[in-house]
mmCIF file of C-alpha atoms in Angstrom:
data_model
loop_
_atom_site.group_PDB
_atom_site.id
_atom_site.type_symbol
_atom_site.label_atom_id
_atom_site.label_comp_id
_atom_site.label_asym_id
_atom_site.label_seq_id
_atom_site.Cartn_x
_atom_site.Cartn_y
_atom_site.Cartn_z
ATOM 1 C CA MET A 1 47.119 -67.546 10.697
ATOM 2 C CA ALA A 2 47.945 -65.369 7.659
ATOM 3 C CA LEU A 3 45.353 -63.070 6.183
ATOM 4 C CA GLN A 4 43.626 -64.400 3.081
ATOM 5 C CA ILE A 5 42.875 -62.866 -0.303
ATOM 6 C CA GLY A 6 40.291 -64.754 -2.358
ATOM 7 C CA ILE A 7 41.005 -64.847 -6.114
ATOM 8 C CA VAL A 8 37.768 -64.732 -8.106
ATOM 9 C CA GLY A 9 36.905 -64.377 -11.768
ATOM 10 C CA LEU A 10 34.890 -65.630 -14.708
ATOM 11 C CA PRO A 11 36.145 -68.581 -16.788
ATOM 12 C CA ASN A 12 39.121 -67.925 -19.110
ATOM 13 C CA VAL A 13 40.193 -64.606 -17.583
ATOM 14 C CA GLY A 14 43.462 -65.985 -16.157
ATOM 15 C CA LYS A 15 42.440 -66.715 -12.580
ATOM 16 C CA SER A 16 43.814 -70.262 -12.494
ATOM 17 C CA THR A 17 47.008 -69.243 -14.296
ATOM 18 C CA LEU A 18 47.562 -66.484 -11.749
ATOM 19 C CA PHE A 19 47.153 -68.933 -8.908
ATOM 20 C CA SER A 20 49.579 -71.299 -10.630
ATOM 21 C CA ALA A 21 52.199 -68.533 -10.600
ATOM 22 C CA ILE A 22 51.451 -67.794 -6.941
ATOM 23 C CA THR A 23 51.776 -71.471 -6.026
ATOM 24 C CA LYS A 24 55.187 -71.682 -7.709
ATOM 25 C CA LYS A 25 56.244 -68.650 -5.689
ATOM 26 C CA GLN A 26 54.943 -70.173 -2.451
ATOM 27 C CA VAL A 27 57.256 -69.969 0.556
ATOM 28 C CA ASP A 28 58.393 -72.930 2.612
ATOM 29 C CA CYS A 29 55.786 -73.107 5.360
ATOM 30 C CA ALA A 30 58.004 -74.969 7.825
ATOM 31 C CA ASN A 31 58.673 -71.766 9.782
ATOM 32 C CA TYR A 32 54.984 -71.046 10.292
ATOM 33 C CA PRO A 33 52.373 -72.565 12.586
ATOM 34 C CA PHE A 34 49.942 -73.033 9.690
ATOM 35 C CA CYS A 35 52.232 -75.412 7.780
ATOM 36 C CA THR A 36 49.411 -77.692 6.625
ATOM 37 C CA ILE A 37 48.005 -75.836 3.626
ATOM 38 C CA ASP A 38 45.072 -76.882 1.467
ATOM 39 C CA PRO A 39 45.852 -77.404 -2.231
ATOM 40 C CA ASN A 40 43.913 -74.267 -3.163
ATOM 41 C CA VAL A 41 45.908 -71.980 -0.846
ATOM 42 C CA GLY A 42 49.208 -70.351 -1.803
ATOM 43 C CA VAL A 43 51.307 -68.766 0.952
ATOM 44 C CA VAL A 44 53.625 -66.064 -0.392
ATOM 45 C CA GLU A 45 55.967 -63.628 1.276
ATOM 46 C CA VAL A 46 55.311 -59.904 1.125
ATOM 47 C CA PRO A 47 58.305 -58.417 -0.760
ATOM 48 C CA ASP A 48 60.278 -56.139 1.552
ATOM 49 C CA ASP A 49 63.836 -55.010 0.750
ATOM 50 C CA ARG A 50 64.174 -53.572 4.248
ATOM 51 C CA LEU A 51 64.157 -57.031 5.808
ATOM 52 C CA ALA A 52 66.949 -58.278 3.525
ATOM 53 C CA GLN A 53 69.051 -55.212 4.313
ATOM 54 C CA LEU A 54 68.588 -55.626 8.061
ATOM 55 C CA ALA A 55 69.442 -59.321 7.854
ATOM 56 C CA ALA A 56 72.622 -58.565 5.903
ATOM 57 C CA PHE A 57 73.631 -55.835 8.347
ATOM 58 C CA ASP A 58 73.123 -58.017 11.440
ATOM 59 C CA LYS A 59 74.338 -61.204 9.707
ATOM 60 C CA SER A 60 71.108 -62.852 10.873
ATOM 61 C CA ALA A 61 71.095 -66.655 10.929
ATOM 62 C CA LYS A 62 67.419 -66.754 9.893
ATOM 63 C CA VAL A 63 65.281 -64.441 7.775
ATOM 64 C CA ILE A 64 61.512 -64.752 8.148
ATOM 65 C CA PRO A 65 59.279 -62.544 5.989
ATOM 66 C CA THR A 66 55.687 -61.691 6.708
ATOM 67 C CA VAL A 67 53.295 -63.634 4.515
ATOM 68 C CA ILE A 68 49.869 -63.455 2.950
ATOM 69 C CA GLU A 69 47.623 -66.243 1.661
ATOM 70 C CA PHE A 70 45.901 -66.330 -1.711
ATOM 71 C CA VAL A 71 42.915 -68.658 -2.010
ATOM 72 C CA ASP A 72 41.862 -70.007 -5.401
ATOM 73 C CA ILE A 73 38.074 -69.788 -5.361
ATOM 74 C CA ALA A 74 35.975 -72.037 -7.634
ATOM 75 C CA GLY A 75 35.123 -70.247 -10.898
ATOM 76 C CA LEU A 76 32.082 -68.001 -11.000
ATOM 77 C CA VAL A 77 29.354 -68.062 -13.631
ATOM 78 C CA LYS A 78 26.309 -65.880 -14.046
ATOM 79 C CA GLY A 79 23.633 -67.123 -11.668
ATOM 80 C CA ALA A 80 26.078 -68.199 -8.945
ATOM 81 C CA SER A 81 23.930 -66.447 -6.343
ATOM 82 C CA GLU A 82 21.136 -68.831 -7.331
ATOM 83 C CA GLY A 83 23.380 -71.890 -7.142
ATOM 84 C CA GLN A 84 24.478 -72.060 -10.784
ATOM 85 C CA GLY A 85 27.780 -73.872 -11.395
ATOM 86 C CA LEU A 86 29.609 -74.164 -8.078
ATOM 87 C CA GLY A 87 27.826 -71.041 -6.901
ATOM 88 C CA ASN A 88 27.026 -71.935 -3.302
ATOM 89 C CA LYS A 89 30.497 -73.363 -2.654
ATOM 90 C CA PHE A 90 32.072 -70.375 -4.387
ATOM 91 C CA LEU A 91 30.221 -67.867 -2.255
ATOM 92 C CA ALA A 92 30.869 -69.774 0.979
ATOM 93 C CA ASN A 93 34.608 -69.834 0.259
ATOM 94 C CA ILE A 94 34.714 -66.083 -0.418
ATOM 95 C CA ARG A 95 32.977 -65.337 2.881
ATOM 96 C CA GLU A 96 35.899 -66.910 4.736
ATOM 97 C CA THR A 97 38.513 -64.604 3.144
ATOM 98 C CA ASP A 98 39.583 -61.152 4.323
ATOM 99 C CA ALA A 99 39.547 -59.447 0.918
ATOM 100 C CA ILE A 100 38.852 -60.159 -2.744
ATOM 101 C CA ALA A 101 41.156 -60.007 -5.764
ATOM 102 C CA GLN A 102 38.878 -60.005 -8.795
ATOM 103 C CA VAL A 103 40.638 -61.016 -12.017
ATOM 104 C CA VAL A 104 39.332 -59.343 -15.177
ATOM 105 C CA ARG A 105 40.685 -59.895 -18.672
ATOM 106 C CA ALA A 106 41.917 -57.052 -20.883
ATOM 107 C CA PHE A 107 44.102 -58.987 -23.351
ATOM 108 C CA GLU A 108 42.878 -60.183 -26.743
ATOM 109 C CA ASP A 109 43.578 -63.738 -27.882
ATOM 110 C CA THR A 110 41.392 -65.500 -30.460
ATOM 111 C CA ASN A 111 42.664 -68.855 -29.195
ATOM 112 C CA ILE A 112 41.206 -68.259 -25.726
ATOM 113 C CA LEU A 113 37.448 -67.894 -25.904
ATOM 114 C CA HIS A 114 35.650 -65.591 -23.508
ATOM 115 C CA VAL A 115 32.529 -66.954 -21.831
ATOM 116 C CA ASP A 116 30.535 -63.915 -23.044
ATOM 117 C CA GLY A 117 32.027 -63.887 -26.534
ATOM 118 C CA SER A 118 34.128 -60.721 -26.268
ATOM 119 C CA VAL A 119 36.696 -59.078 -24.012
ATOM 120 C CA ASN A 120 35.144 -56.451 -21.753
ATOM 121 C CA PRO A 121 36.608 -56.214 -18.220
ATOM 122 C CA VAL A 122 34.013 -53.672 -17.058
ATOM 123 C CA ARG A 123 31.159 -55.986 -18.068
ATOM 124 C CA ASP A 124 32.909 -58.951 -16.406
ATOM 125 C CA ALA A 125 33.265 -57.000 -13.165
ATOM 126 C CA GLU A 126 29.613 -56.005 -13.264
ATOM 127 C CA THR A 127 28.620 -59.663 -13.625
ATOM 128 C CA ILE A 128 30.632 -60.751 -10.607
ATOM 129 C CA ASN A 129 29.689 -57.737 -8.482
ATOM 130 C CA MET A 130 26.019 -58.311 -9.234
ATOM 131 C CA GLU A 131 26.259 -61.948 -8.110
ATOM 132 C CA LEU A 132 27.960 -60.912 -4.866
ATOM 133 C CA ALA A 133 25.367 -58.199 -4.221
ATOM 134 C CA ILE A 134 22.413 -60.538 -4.910
ATOM 135 C CA ALA A 135 23.877 -63.131 -2.550
ATOM 136 C CA ASP A 136 24.313 -60.517 0.187
ATOM 137 C CA LEU A 137 20.837 -59.101 -0.337
ATOM 138 C CA ASP A 138 19.279 -62.550 -0.067
ATOM 139 C CA GLN A 139 21.254 -63.464 3.059
ATOM 140 C CA LEU A 140 20.739 -60.155 4.889
ATOM 141 C CA THR A 141 17.032 -59.976 4.012
ATOM 142 C CA LYS A 142 16.536 -63.380 5.637
ATOM 143 C CA ARG A 143 18.539 -62.237 8.670
ATOM 144 C CA LEU A 144 16.359 -59.133 8.935
ATOM 145 C CA GLN A 145 13.150 -61.158 8.725
ATOM 146 C CA ASN A 146 14.374 -63.467 11.499
ATOM 147 C CA ALA A 147 15.400 -60.518 13.683
ATOM 148 C CA GLU A 148 12.049 -58.792 13.239
ATOM 149 C CA LYS A 149 10.280 -62.059 14.081
ATOM 150 C CA SER A 150 12.350 -62.368 17.265
ATOM 151 C CA SER A 151 11.490 -58.786 18.246
ATOM 152 C CA LYS A 152 7.832 -59.714 18.574
ATOM 153 C CA SER A 153 8.760 -61.744 21.650
ATOM 154 C CA GLY A 154 10.482 -58.732 23.183
ATOM 155 C CA MET A 155 12.704 -55.979 21.863
ATOM 156 C CA THR A 156 16.174 -55.608 23.374
ATOM 157 C CA LYS A 157 18.721 -52.879 22.712
ATOM 158 C CA ALA A 158 20.983 -55.359 20.923
ATOM 159 C CA LEU A 159 18.134 -56.602 18.739
ATOM 160 C CA GLU A 160 17.054 -53.051 17.953
ATOM 161 C CA HIS A 161 20.594 -52.237 16.799
ATOM 162 C CA GLU A 162 20.755 -55.400 14.705
ATOM 163 C CA ILE A 163 17.487 -54.615 12.951
ATOM 164 C CA ALA A 164 18.521 -51.011 12.225
ATOM 165 C CA THR A 165 21.863 -52.116 10.785
ATOM 166 C CA LEU A 166 20.290 -54.840 8.656
ATOM 167 C CA LYS A 167 17.655 -52.444 7.314
ATOM 168 C CA LYS A 168 20.370 -49.997 6.294
ATOM 169 C CA ALA A 169 22.336 -52.783 4.590
ATOM 170 C CA VAL A 170 19.308 -54.152 2.718
ATOM 171 C CA GLU A 171 18.328 -50.660 1.540
ATOM 172 C CA THR A 172 21.924 -50.010 0.409
ATOM 173 C CA LEU A 173 22.103 -53.191 -1.644
ATOM 174 C CA GLY A 174 18.609 -52.645 -3.008
ATOM 175 C CA ALA A 175 19.755 -49.270 -4.326
ATOM 176 C CA GLY A 176 22.596 -50.934 -6.223
ATOM 177 C CA THR A 177 25.387 -49.822 -3.878
ATOM 178 C CA MET A 178 28.052 -52.132 -2.481
ATOM 179 C CA LEU A 179 28.294 -52.204 1.309
ATOM 180 C CA ARG A 180 31.995 -51.222 1.175
ATOM 181 C CA ASP A 181 31.017 -47.933 -0.496
ATOM 182 C CA VAL A 182 28.935 -46.734 2.466
ATOM 183 C CA ALA A 183 30.092 -45.128 5.723
ATOM 184 C CA TRP A 184 29.396 -47.386 8.712
ATOM 185 C CA THR A 185 29.912 -46.731 12.400
ATOM 186 C CA GLU A 186 32.237 -49.083 14.284
ATOM 187 C CA GLU A 187 29.194 -50.673 15.932
ATOM 188 C CA GLU A 188 27.486 -51.216 12.576
ATOM 189 C CA GLN A 189 30.637 -52.712 11.074
ATOM 190 C CA ALA A 190 30.982 -55.101 14.004
ATOM 191 C CA GLN A 191 27.363 -56.172 13.518
ATOM 192 C CA LEU A 192 27.753 -56.679 9.764
ATOM 193 C CA ARG A 193 30.950 -58.697 10.095
ATOM 194 C CA LEU A 194 28.968 -61.357 11.961
ATOM 195 C CA TYR A 195 27.319 -62.202 8.618
ATOM 196 C CA GLN A 196 30.536 -62.002 6.525
ATOM 197 C CA PRO A 197 28.892 -60.015 3.704
ATOM 198 C CA LEU A 198 30.748 -60.324 0.411
ATOM 199 C CA THR A 199 30.302 -56.717 -0.700
ATOM 200 C CA LEU A 200 31.713 -55.343 2.556
ATOM 201 C CA LYS A 201 35.109 -56.965 1.954
ATOM 202 C CA PRO A 202 37.883 -54.807 0.462
ATOM 203 C CA MET A 203 38.291 -55.584 -3.231
ATOM 204 C CA MET A 204 40.934 -54.985 -5.879
ATOM 205 C CA TYR A 205 40.884 -55.637 -9.607
ATOM 206 C CA VAL A 206 43.726 -57.686 -11.101
ATOM 207 C CA VAL A 207 43.688 -56.654 -14.755
ATOM 208 C CA ASN A 208 45.169 -59.455 -16.872
ATOM 209 C CA VAL A 209 47.006 -57.680 -19.684
ATOM 210 C CA SER A 210 49.303 -58.551 -22.566
ATOM 211 C CA GLU A 211 52.983 -57.549 -22.508
ATOM 212 C CA SER A 212 52.321 -54.751 -25.006
ATOM 213 C CA GLN A 213 49.389 -53.419 -22.958
ATOM 214 C CA LEU A 214 51.569 -53.471 -19.850
ATOM 215 C CA ALA A 215 54.318 -51.559 -21.658
ATOM 216 C CA ASP A 216 52.185 -48.829 -23.230
ATOM 217 C CA GLY A 217 49.406 -48.582 -20.617
ATOM 218 C CA SER A 218 46.681 -49.128 -23.227
ATOM 219 C CA TRP A 219 44.863 -51.517 -20.847
ATOM 220 C CA LYS A 220 43.514 -48.449 -19.017
ATOM 221 C CA GLN A 221 41.208 -47.696 -21.948
ATOM 222 C CA LYS A 222 39.430 -51.006 -21.354
ATOM 223 C CA THR A 223 38.921 -50.507 -17.614
ATOM 224 C CA GLU A 224 37.453 -46.997 -17.576
ATOM 225 C CA GLY A 225 34.473 -47.155 -15.280
ATOM 226 C CA LEU A 226 35.938 -49.667 -12.826
ATOM 227 C CA ARG A 227 35.873 -48.234 -9.319
ATOM 228 C CA GLY A 228 38.592 -49.275 -6.911
ATOM 229 C CA MET A 229 42.213 -50.366 -6.904
ATOM 230 C CA GLN A 230 43.450 -51.723 -10.247
ATOM 231 C CA VAL A 231 46.673 -53.710 -10.595
ATOM 232 C CA PRO A 232 47.788 -54.580 -14.142
ATOM 233 C CA VAL A 233 49.497 -57.971 -14.337
ATOM 234 C CA CYS A 234 50.664 -59.856 -17.419
ATOM 235 C CA ILE A 235 49.851 -63.239 -15.926
ATOM 236 C CA LYS A 236 51.371 -65.134 -18.850
ATOM 237 C CA MET A 237 54.684 -63.353 -18.213
ATOM 238 C CA GLU A 238 54.490 -64.023 -14.473
ATOM 239 C CA VAL A 239 54.343 -67.776 -15.058
ATOM 240 C CA ASP A 240 57.620 -67.511 -16.978
ATOM 241 C CA LEU A 241 59.229 -65.257 -14.370
ATOM 242 C CA VAL A 242 58.779 -67.631 -11.445
ATOM 243 C CA SER A 243 60.879 -70.277 -13.205
ATOM 244 C CA MET A 244 63.784 -67.866 -13.812
ATOM 245 C CA SER A 245 66.824 -67.356 -11.622
ATOM 246 C CA PRO A 246 66.965 -64.004 -9.737
ATOM 247 C CA GLU A 247 69.537 -62.712 -12.246
ATOM 248 C CA GLU A 248 67.484 -63.772 -15.273
ATOM 249 C CA LYS A 249 64.368 -62.278 -13.742
ATOM 250 C CA ARG A 250 66.105 -58.964 -13.041
ATOM 251 C CA GLU A 251 67.484 -58.751 -16.593
ATOM 252 C CA TYR A 252 64.120 -59.630 -18.132
ATOM 253 C CA LEU A 253 62.232 -57.020 -16.089
ATOM 254 C CA MET A 254 64.808 -54.372 -17.023
ATOM 255 C CA MET A 255 64.507 -55.332 -20.694
ATOM 256 C CA THR A 256 60.705 -55.082 -20.665
ATOM 257 C CA GLY A 257 60.754 -51.874 -18.628
ATOM 258 C CA ALA A 258 58.456 -53.376 -15.988
ATOM 259 C CA GLY A 259 60.999 -52.816 -13.214
ATOM 260 C CA VAL A 260 59.175 -55.013 -10.741
ATOM 261 C CA SER A 261 57.265 -58.261 -11.080
ATOM 262 C CA GLY A 262 53.521 -57.794 -11.429
ATOM 263 C CA LEU A 263 53.041 -60.596 -8.926
ATOM 264 C CA ASP A 264 55.216 -58.804 -6.367
ATOM 265 C CA ARG A 265 53.278 -55.604 -6.988
ATOM 266 C CA LEU A 266 50.003 -57.500 -6.561
ATOM 267 C CA ILE A 267 51.156 -58.929 -3.231
ATOM 268 C CA GLN A 268 52.206 -55.490 -1.979
ATOM 269 C CA GLU A 269 48.923 -53.898 -3.087
ATOM 270 C CA ALA A 270 46.934 -56.691 -1.441
ATOM 271 C CA TYR A 271 48.799 -55.958 1.791
ATOM 272 C CA THR A 272 47.881 -52.280 1.457
ATOM 273 C CA LEU A 273 44.267 -53.145 0.631
ATOM 274 C CA LEU A 274 43.962 -54.951 3.955
ATOM 275 C CA GLY A 275 45.189 -51.869 5.823
ATOM 276 C CA LEU A 276 48.363 -53.520 7.095
ATOM 277 C CA ILE A 277 51.857 -52.302 7.922
ATOM 278 C CA THR A 278 55.103 -54.079 8.780
ATOM 279 C CA PHE A 279 57.319 -53.678 11.809
ATOM 280 C CA LEU A 280 60.648 -55.458 12.086
ATOM 281 C CA THR A 281 62.884 -57.183 14.596
ATOM 282 C CA SER A 282 66.512 -57.870 13.825
ATOM 283 C CA GLY A 283 69.594 -59.392 15.395
ATOM 284 C CA PRO A 284 72.235 -62.108 14.892
ATOM 285 C CA ASP A 285 69.751 -64.921 15.501
ATOM 286 C CA GLU A 286 66.880 -63.728 13.347
ATOM 287 C CA ALA A 287 65.589 -60.899 11.190
ATOM 288 C CA ARG A 288 61.824 -60.977 10.945
ATOM 289 C CA ALA A 289 58.949 -58.965 9.517
ATOM 290 C CA TRP A 290 55.675 -58.818 11.443
ATOM 291 C CA THR A 291 52.215 -57.807 10.263
ATOM 292 C CA VAL A 292 49.976 -55.459 12.223
ATOM 293 C CA ARG A 293 46.954 -53.409 11.253
ATOM 294 C CA ARG A 294 47.512 -49.730 10.482
ATOM 295 C CA GLY A 295 46.783 -47.713 13.632
ATOM 296 C CA ALA A 296 47.700 -50.533 16.027
ATOM 297 C CA LYS A 297 49.380 -49.561 19.287
ATOM 298 C CA ALA A 298 52.574 -51.010 20.693
ATOM 299 C CA PRO A 299 51.035 -53.635 23.052
ATOM 300 C CA GLU A 300 49.025 -55.115 20.156
ATOM 301 C CA ALA A 301 52.203 -55.326 18.078
ATOM 302 C CA ALA A 302 54.018 -57.008 20.972
ATOM 303 C CA GLY A 303 51.213 -59.565 21.074
ATOM 304 C CA LYS A 304 52.055 -60.592 17.502
ATOM 305 C CA ILE A 305 55.398 -61.882 18.766
ATOM 306 C CA HIS A 306 53.888 -63.712 21.736
ATOM 307 C CA THR A 307 50.409 -63.454 23.208
ATOM 308 C CA ASP A 308 51.824 -62.930 26.726
ATOM 309 C CA PHE A 309 53.782 -59.897 25.514
ATOM 310 C CA GLU A 310 50.627 -57.836 25.069
ATOM 311 C CA LYS A 311 49.378 -58.189 28.635
ATOM 312 C CA ASN A 312 52.902 -57.972 30.110
ATOM 313 C CA PHE A 313 53.981 -55.016 27.951
ATOM 314 C CA ILE A 314 56.201 -52.397 29.652
ATOM 315 C CA ARG A 315 57.642 -50.341 26.798
ATOM 316 C CA VAL A 316 59.102 -50.609 23.314
ATOM 317 C CA GLU A 317 62.415 -49.327 21.985
ATOM 318 C CA VAL A 318 61.818 -48.040 18.459
ATOM 319 C CA THR A 319 64.283 -47.163 15.698
ATOM 320 C CA ASN A 320 63.515 -46.163 12.138
ATOM 321 C CA TRP A 321 64.874 -48.841 9.788
ATOM 322 C CA LYS A 322 66.919 -46.343 7.756
ATOM 323 C CA ASP A 323 68.486 -44.907 10.905
ATOM 324 C CA TYR A 324 69.264 -48.452 12.036
ATOM 325 C CA LEU A 325 71.195 -49.222 8.853
ATOM 326 C CA GLU A 326 72.917 -45.846 8.507
ATOM 327 C CA ASN A 327 74.019 -45.386 12.115
ATOM 328 C CA GLY A 328 75.554 -48.643 13.270
ATOM 329 C CA GLY A 329 72.509 -50.676 14.182
ATOM 330 C CA GLU A 330 71.102 -50.976 17.693
ATOM 331 C CA SER A 331 74.180 -49.800 19.619
ATOM 332 C CA GLY A 332 74.956 -46.934 17.245
ATOM 333 C CA CYS A 333 71.394 -45.611 17.300
ATOM 334 C CA ARG A 334 71.284 -45.751 21.092
ATOM 335 C CA ALA A 335 74.511 -43.760 21.298
ATOM 336 C CA LYS A 336 73.211 -41.109 18.891
ATOM 337 C CA GLY A 337 69.792 -40.839 20.535
ATOM 338 C CA LEU A 338 67.984 -42.219 17.493
ATOM 339 C CA THR A 339 66.239 -44.969 19.443
ATOM 340 C CA ARG A 340 63.064 -43.812 21.169
ATOM 341 C CA ILE A 341 61.412 -45.247 24.263
ATOM 342 C CA GLU A 342 57.655 -45.482 23.710
ATOM 343 C CA GLY A 343 54.796 -46.580 25.951
ATOM 344 C CA LYS A 344 51.497 -48.359 25.517
ATOM 345 C CA ASP A 345 49.872 -45.488 23.576
ATOM 346 C CA TYR A 346 52.476 -45.470 20.818
ATOM 347 C CA VAL A 347 50.949 -45.990 17.369
ATOM 348 C CA MET A 348 53.121 -48.309 15.302
ATOM 349 C CA GLN A 349 54.665 -46.987 12.089
ATOM 350 C CA ASP A 350 55.577 -48.942 8.970
ATOM 351 C CA GLY A 351 59.290 -49.790 9.075
ATOM 352 C CA ASP A 352 59.750 -49.533 12.842
ATOM 353 C CA VAL A 353 62.580 -51.717 14.142
ATOM 354 C CA CYS A 354 61.442 -52.751 17.624
ATOM 355 C CA TYR A 355 62.676 -54.287 20.835
ATOM 356 C CA PHE A 356 59.883 -54.935 23.328
ATOM 357 C CA ARG A 357 60.366 -54.885 27.081
ATOM 358 C CA VAL A 358 57.894 -57.044 29.001
ATOM 359 C CA ASN A 359 57.423 -58.362 32.515
ATOM 360 C CA ALA A 360 58.812 -61.852 32.957
#
């Protein structure tokens, strides 16, 4: 299953329009095991020129990109943590995602009313972040109370660790700090993930800007004070772009000086936010991009291709993608000593072209 980014935002900030653009860009899911997609999920490919170049070089019959899912979460209103609007459903849906893309509005348009009467992306972000923090504080406080109650019947090492972690989390939230902004041990993180806290998830801000703000960078004046990754996107322009031919799109982006689609940039940044890298396989039958977490070792990467490959892993033959293209592909790189033989402790690098050797 692809990793999921939940799109959240206040009313009239452009959240639904962004998802509309994503849906129009959605890939054909026939090549993937998760081909039955809910209406509020858009599956898009992660832009990667390396894959296209490898496919052209090897004259691959099929090209399969790596993908990411964007989930359109029900709109948030102030008081969502207390059940206002679709609050409870909203929060439950976010808990199931891997990261959050929070849409904030920086553009001015008198024809599109803002729920709070004026455009202020920093204030909007504070509203949403507060709702997420209150929801986490309520949930984790209840968990802590239950754990402490259980300890009266007998304290175990696991229960002691749970209570200590929950106390730290409750104190952090009570002090006005998001859980993602605190250093946690691996054991504490594993404990916290059991509760799917909203403020522990990686988060990026999608700043909805006008074309002029995108061109001159003036949107930055409105987002001073926002902490975290910010990706400016003219969502109105993106809706137009997805209906253009590749040539028209390229000409339009050159004319506006954008260079690359904001939606493509958003997808790439979301991939980075999740701490992911891409390794590649290529040949006459298929060129394919595969997703693996940054820091993953070769057997884990092999397991992405087939679960049996991880346990039956022998070695991997690795070639840098540029070397592959510039030196005659697989055979040329072997002849020039540019293909390395790596074992189970090899840490995968972004852009590795791999051939895995496994026991039959």
